[in-house]
Amino acid sequence: EAGVAQSPRYKIIEKRQSVAFWCNPISGHATLYWYQQILGQGPKLLIQFQNNGVVDDSQLPKDRFSAERLKGVDSTLKIQPAKLEDSAVYLCASSTKMGWERRRETQYFGPGTRLLVL
Amino acid sequence: DAKTTQPNSMESNEEEPVHLPCNHSTISGTDYIHWYRQLPSQGPEYVIHGLTSNVNNRMASLAIAEDRKSSTLILHRATLRDAAVYYCILSGWGAQKLVFGQGTRLTINP
């Protein structure tokens, strides 16, 4: 079974530029997550989708970050404009569980995209 | 969200058992205890989870205290590939999502 795919693996941009990350979850997984992991910290949830609907985006900086999940499969996360503090690894994860069952789900993570903003 | 407390770092020797502790004194009755680990330059990977009873799988064992206020992840025979940051996370009615803390950085000595 193929894992969660992410691209690109690395990206270097200058501040105020825009950037987009792509995620392809495991086939059949209804729930998709985007996390931000700053160096030395644990991952922080940015947004959670169930199929193509947003379940939780409470920690997404909506003035600069946006995300969508087309047809309930692939997802893109965009930053526009980027700031220095956005330098981090952006992780995508997926799972099969929905709703209340998410409390006992297993999340499968991709390798992440490492972003450096100069 | 119910919080967990883990030591910042631990060190062990190859081929010896490792016991990684986690305190979660504010756990609720519906919270599952999850363990994930993150190897260098990789995304987190699932290790094990449980609710009340001890759990075993091919990677590790999870020992849950009777009052559920603490748990221990047990690696029965550590290898160098087990060197990673280990995260203990609660997920339940209050937070149907994974909230990662700082985790425990495990170093394995040859």
Short mmCIF file of C-alpha atoms in Angstrom, two decimals:
data_model
loop_
_atom_site.label_atom_id
_atom_site.label_comp_id
_atom_site.label_asym_id
_atom_site.label_seq_id
_atom_site.Cartn_x
_atom_site.Cartn_y
_atom_site.Cartn_z
CA GLU A 1 0.00 0.00 0.00
CA ALA A 2 1.43 3.37 -0.99
CA GLY A 3 1.94 5.86 1.81
CA VAL A 4 1.10 9.54 2.03
CA ALA A 5 2.89 11.45 -0.73
CA GLN A 6 4.01 15.06 -0.43
CA SER A 7 5.75 17.43 -2.79
CA PRO A 8 7.99 19.25 -3.02
CA ARG A 9 10.31 17.86 -0.34
CA TYR A 10 12.21 21.12 0.00
CA LYS A 11 11.45 24.72 -0.86
CA ILE A 12 13.39 27.92 -0.38
CA ILE A 13 11.63 31.24 -0.97
CA GLU A 14 12.04 34.86 0.00
CA LYS A 15 9.67 36.56 2.39
CA ARG A 16 6.50 37.95 0.84
CA GLN A 17 6.59 35.31 -1.91
CA SER A 18 3.90 32.66 -2.18
CA VAL A 19 4.33 28.89 -1.97
CA ALA A 20 2.12 25.83 -2.32
CA PHE A 21 2.44 22.30 -0.99
CA TRP A 22 0.69 19.24 -2.31
CA CYS A 23 -0.46 16.10 -0.51
CA ASN A 24 -1.87 12.83 -1.82
CA PRO A 25 -3.26 10.75 1.06
CA ILE A 26 -3.54 6.98 1.24
CA SER A 27 -6.29 5.79 -1.06
CA GLY A 28 -9.65 5.63 0.66
CA HIS A 29 -8.67 7.73 3.66
CA ALA A 30 -11.50 10.13 4.45
CA THR A 31 -9.68 12.39 6.88
CA LEU A 32 -6.69 14.54 5.96
CA TYR A 33 -4.56 16.75 8.19
CA TRP A 34 -1.97 19.45 7.65
CA TYR A 35 0.54 20.10 10.43
CA GLN A 36 3.29 22.67 10.87
CA GLN A 37 6.42 21.58 12.72
CA ILE A 38 8.87 24.27 13.75
CA LEU A 39 12.39 23.10 14.54
CA GLY A 40 12.61 21.59 18.02
CA GLN A 41 8.84 21.45 18.54
CA GLY A 42 6.14 18.85 18.05
CA PRO A 43 3.80 19.10 15.05
CA LYS A 44 0.95 21.59 15.36
CA LEU A 45 -2.35 20.94 13.60
CA LEU A 46 -3.23 23.62 11.04
CA ILE A 47 -6.32 22.22 9.38
CA GLN A 48 -8.34 19.01 9.28
CA PHE A 49 -10.56 17.82 6.43
CA GLN A 50 -13.19 15.12 6.42
CA ASN A 51 -13.73 14.19 2.79
CA ASN A 52 -13.70 17.66 1.17
CA GLY A 53 -15.16 19.57 4.12
CA VAL A 54 -13.19 21.45 6.79
CA VAL A 55 -13.61 20.00 10.30
CA ASP A 56 -11.12 22.17 12.19
CA ASP A 57 -9.14 25.17 10.99
CA SER A 58 -8.94 26.97 14.31
CA GLN A 59 -5.13 27.22 14.23
CA LEU A 60 -4.76 28.15 10.58
CA PRO A 61 -3.53 31.75 10.11
CA LYS A 62 -6.25 32.56 7.64
CA ASP A 63 -4.84 35.94 6.63
CA ARG A 64 -1.99 34.17 4.82
CA PHE A 65 -2.66 30.42 4.81
CA SER A 66 -5.31 28.63 2.77
CA ALA A 67 -6.01 24.99 2.06
CA GLU A 68 -8.37 22.98 -0.06
CA ARG A 69 -9.11 19.34 -0.69
CA LEU A 70 -10.46 18.80 -4.15
CA LYS A 71 -12.96 15.96 -4.59
CA GLY A 72 -12.07 14.65 -1.16
CA VAL A 73 -8.71 13.26 -2.29
CA ASP A 74 -5.62 15.44 -2.93
CA SER A 75 -5.01 18.58 -0.93
CA THR A 76 -2.98 21.75 -1.33
CA LEU A 77 -1.77 24.14 1.35
CA LYS A 78 -0.81 27.65 0.27
CA ILE A 79 1.01 30.47 2.02
CA GLN A 80 0.71 33.97 0.59
CA PRO A 81 2.65 36.05 1.49
CA ALA A 82 5.25 34.05 3.40
CA LYS A 83 6.94 35.38 6.54
CA LEU A 84 10.25 34.39 8.10
CA GLU A 85 8.43 32.61 10.93
CA ASP A 86 6.76 30.26 8.43
CA SER A 87 10.05 28.39 8.07
CA ALA A 88 9.12 24.89 9.19
CA VAL A 89 8.32 21.38 8.02
CA TYR A 90 4.78 21.00 6.72
CA LEU A 91 3.40 17.53 7.31
CA CYS A 92 0.37 15.92 5.76
CA ALA A 93 -1.37 12.96 7.41
CA SER A 94 -4.42 10.88 6.65
CA SER A 95 -6.64 8.38 8.41
CA THR A 96 -9.69 6.25 7.80
CA LYS A 97 -11.70 7.34 10.82
CA MET A 98 -14.36 9.99 10.92
CA GLY A 99 -16.21 11.83 13.65
CA TRP A 100 -16.13 10.34 17.12
CA GLU A 101 -14.01 7.40 15.96
CA ARG A 102 -11.06 9.76 15.34
CA ARG A 103 -10.21 9.43 19.03
CA ARG A 104 -8.84 5.93 18.38
CA GLU A 105 -7.56 6.41 14.86
CA THR A 106 -4.09 5.83 13.48
CA GLN A 107 -2.75 8.72 11.48
CA TYR A 108 -0.32 8.02 8.65
CA PHE A 109 2.14 10.81 7.98
CA GLY A 110 3.96 11.79 4.84
CA PRO A 111 7.67 12.73 4.77
CA GLY A 112 6.92 16.45 4.95
CA THR A 113 7.96 19.53 2.99
CA ARG A 114 10.78 21.54 4.50
CA LEU A 115 10.24 25.26 3.89
CA LEU A 116 12.90 27.90 4.39
CA VAL A 117 11.85 31.54 4.12
CA LEU A 118 14.74 33.99 3.66
CA ASP B 1 -7.25 19.42 26.05
CA ALA B 2 -5.88 16.89 28.50
CA LYS B 3 -2.13 17.33 28.80
CA THR B 4 0.71 14.85 29.01
CA THR B 5 4.11 15.21 30.69
CA GLN B 6 7.18 13.40 29.41
CA PRO B 7 10.88 13.68 30.21
CA ASN B 8 12.73 15.78 27.65
CA SER B 9 15.32 13.12 26.97
CA MET B 10 16.35 9.58 27.85
CA GLU B 11 19.30 7.43 27.01
CA SER B 12 19.65 3.67 26.81
CA ASN B 13 21.90 1.00 25.42
CA GLU B 14 21.39 -1.19 22.40
CA GLU B 15 19.67 -4.54 23.03
CA GLU B 16 18.38 -3.41 26.42
CA PRO B 17 14.72 -2.70 27.29
CA VAL B 18 13.58 0.91 27.38
CA HIS B 19 10.73 2.24 29.49
CA LEU B 20 9.40 5.63 28.38
CA PRO B 21 7.09 7.22 30.97
CA CYS B 22 4.14 9.54 30.41
CA ASN B 23 2.00 11.28 33.02
CA HIS B 24 -1.55 12.30 32.18
CA SER B 25 -3.24 13.07 35.48
CA THR B 26 -6.19 14.93 33.88
CA ILE B 27 -7.14 12.08 31.54
CA SER B 28 -10.86 11.55 31.06
CA GLY B 29 -12.66 8.24 30.80
CA THR B 30 -13.03 8.47 27.02
CA ASP B 31 -9.43 9.47 26.22
CA TYR B 32 -7.29 7.06 24.29
CA ILE B 33 -3.53 7.08 24.95
CA HIS B 34 -1.50 7.20 21.75
CA TRP B 35 2.24 6.90 21.17
CA TYR B 36 3.92 8.12 18.01
CA ARG B 37 7.59 8.42 17.23
CA GLN B 38 9.50 10.60 14.82
CA LEU B 39 12.80 9.47 13.40
CA PRO B 40 15.24 12.12 12.16
CA SER B 41 14.03 13.91 9.02
CA GLN B 42 10.86 11.83 8.80
CA GLY B 43 7.19 12.33 9.60
CA PRO B 44 5.80 10.85 12.81
CA GLU B 45 4.83 7.19 12.75
CA TYR B 46 2.27 5.37 14.85
CA VAL B 47 3.61 3.09 17.56
CA ILE B 48 0.70 1.94 19.70
CA HIS B 49 -2.48 3.08 21.43
CA GLY B 50 -4.76 1.89 24.23
CA LEU B 51 -7.68 2.81 26.44
CA THR B 52 -7.56 0.84 29.69
CA SER B 53 -5.80 -2.48 29.20
CA ASN B 54 -2.16 -3.09 28.43
CA VAL B 55 -1.48 -3.50 24.72
CA ASN B 56 1.20 -5.30 22.75
CA ASN B 57 2.17 -5.14 19.10
CA ARG B 58 5.22 -5.97 17.05
CA MET B 59 6.86 -2.63 17.82
CA ALA B 60 6.25 -2.13 21.52
CA SER B 61 4.10 -2.66 24.59
CA LEU B 62 1.94 -0.10 26.34
CA ALA B 63 1.47 -0.45 30.07
CA ILE B 64 -1.39 1.66 31.47
CA ALA B 65 -1.67 2.34 35.19
CA GLU B 66 -4.81 1.14 36.91
CA ASP B 67 -5.97 4.73 37.57
CA ARG B 68 -4.96 5.65 33.98
CA LYS B 69 -3.05 8.70 35.18
CA SER B 70 0.18 7.42 33.74
CA SER B 71 1.42 5.02 31.10
CA THR B 72 4.71 3.54 29.96
CA LEU B 73 5.85 2.66 26.48
CA ILE B 74 8.14 -0.35 26.56
CA LEU B 75 10.62 -1.15 23.82
CA HIS B 76 11.67 -4.68 24.69
CA ARG B 77 15.04 -4.70 22.97
CA ALA B 78 16.21 -1.34 21.70
CA THR B 79 18.12 -1.02 18.45
CA LEU B 80 19.90 1.98 17.00
CA ARG B 81 16.91 2.48 14.68
CA ASP B 82 14.74 3.19 17.72
CA ALA B 83 16.53 6.49 18.30
CA ALA B 84 13.75 9.05 17.81
CA VAL B 85 11.47 11.54 19.54
CA TYR B 86 8.60 9.70 21.20
CA TYR B 87 5.28 11.49 21.70
CA CYS B 88 2.59 10.49 24.20
CA ILE B 89 -0.79 11.98 23.19
CA LEU B 90 -4.34 11.81 24.49
CA SER B 91 -7.32 11.87 22.16
CA GLY B 92 -10.92 11.70 23.21
CA TRP B 93 -14.18 13.53 23.52
CA GLY B 94 -12.57 16.89 24.25
CA ALA B 95 -9.99 16.68 21.49
CA GLN B 96 -10.74 14.36 18.62
CA LYS B 97 -7.34 15.10 17.21
CA LEU B 98 -3.68 14.61 18.09
CA VAL B 99 -2.08 17.45 20.04
CA PHE B 100 1.67 16.87 20.06
CA GLY B 101 3.84 18.08 22.95
CA GLN B 102 7.63 18.21 23.07
CA GLY B 103 8.05 14.47 23.39
CA THR B 104 11.02 12.50 24.74
CA ARG B 105 14.18 12.35 22.69
CA LEU B 106 15.51 8.80 23.02
CA THR B 107 19.20 8.18 22.38
CA ILE B 108 20.44 4.61 21.94
CA ASN B 109 24.09 3.91 22.61
CA PRO B 110 25.84 1.12 20.67
#
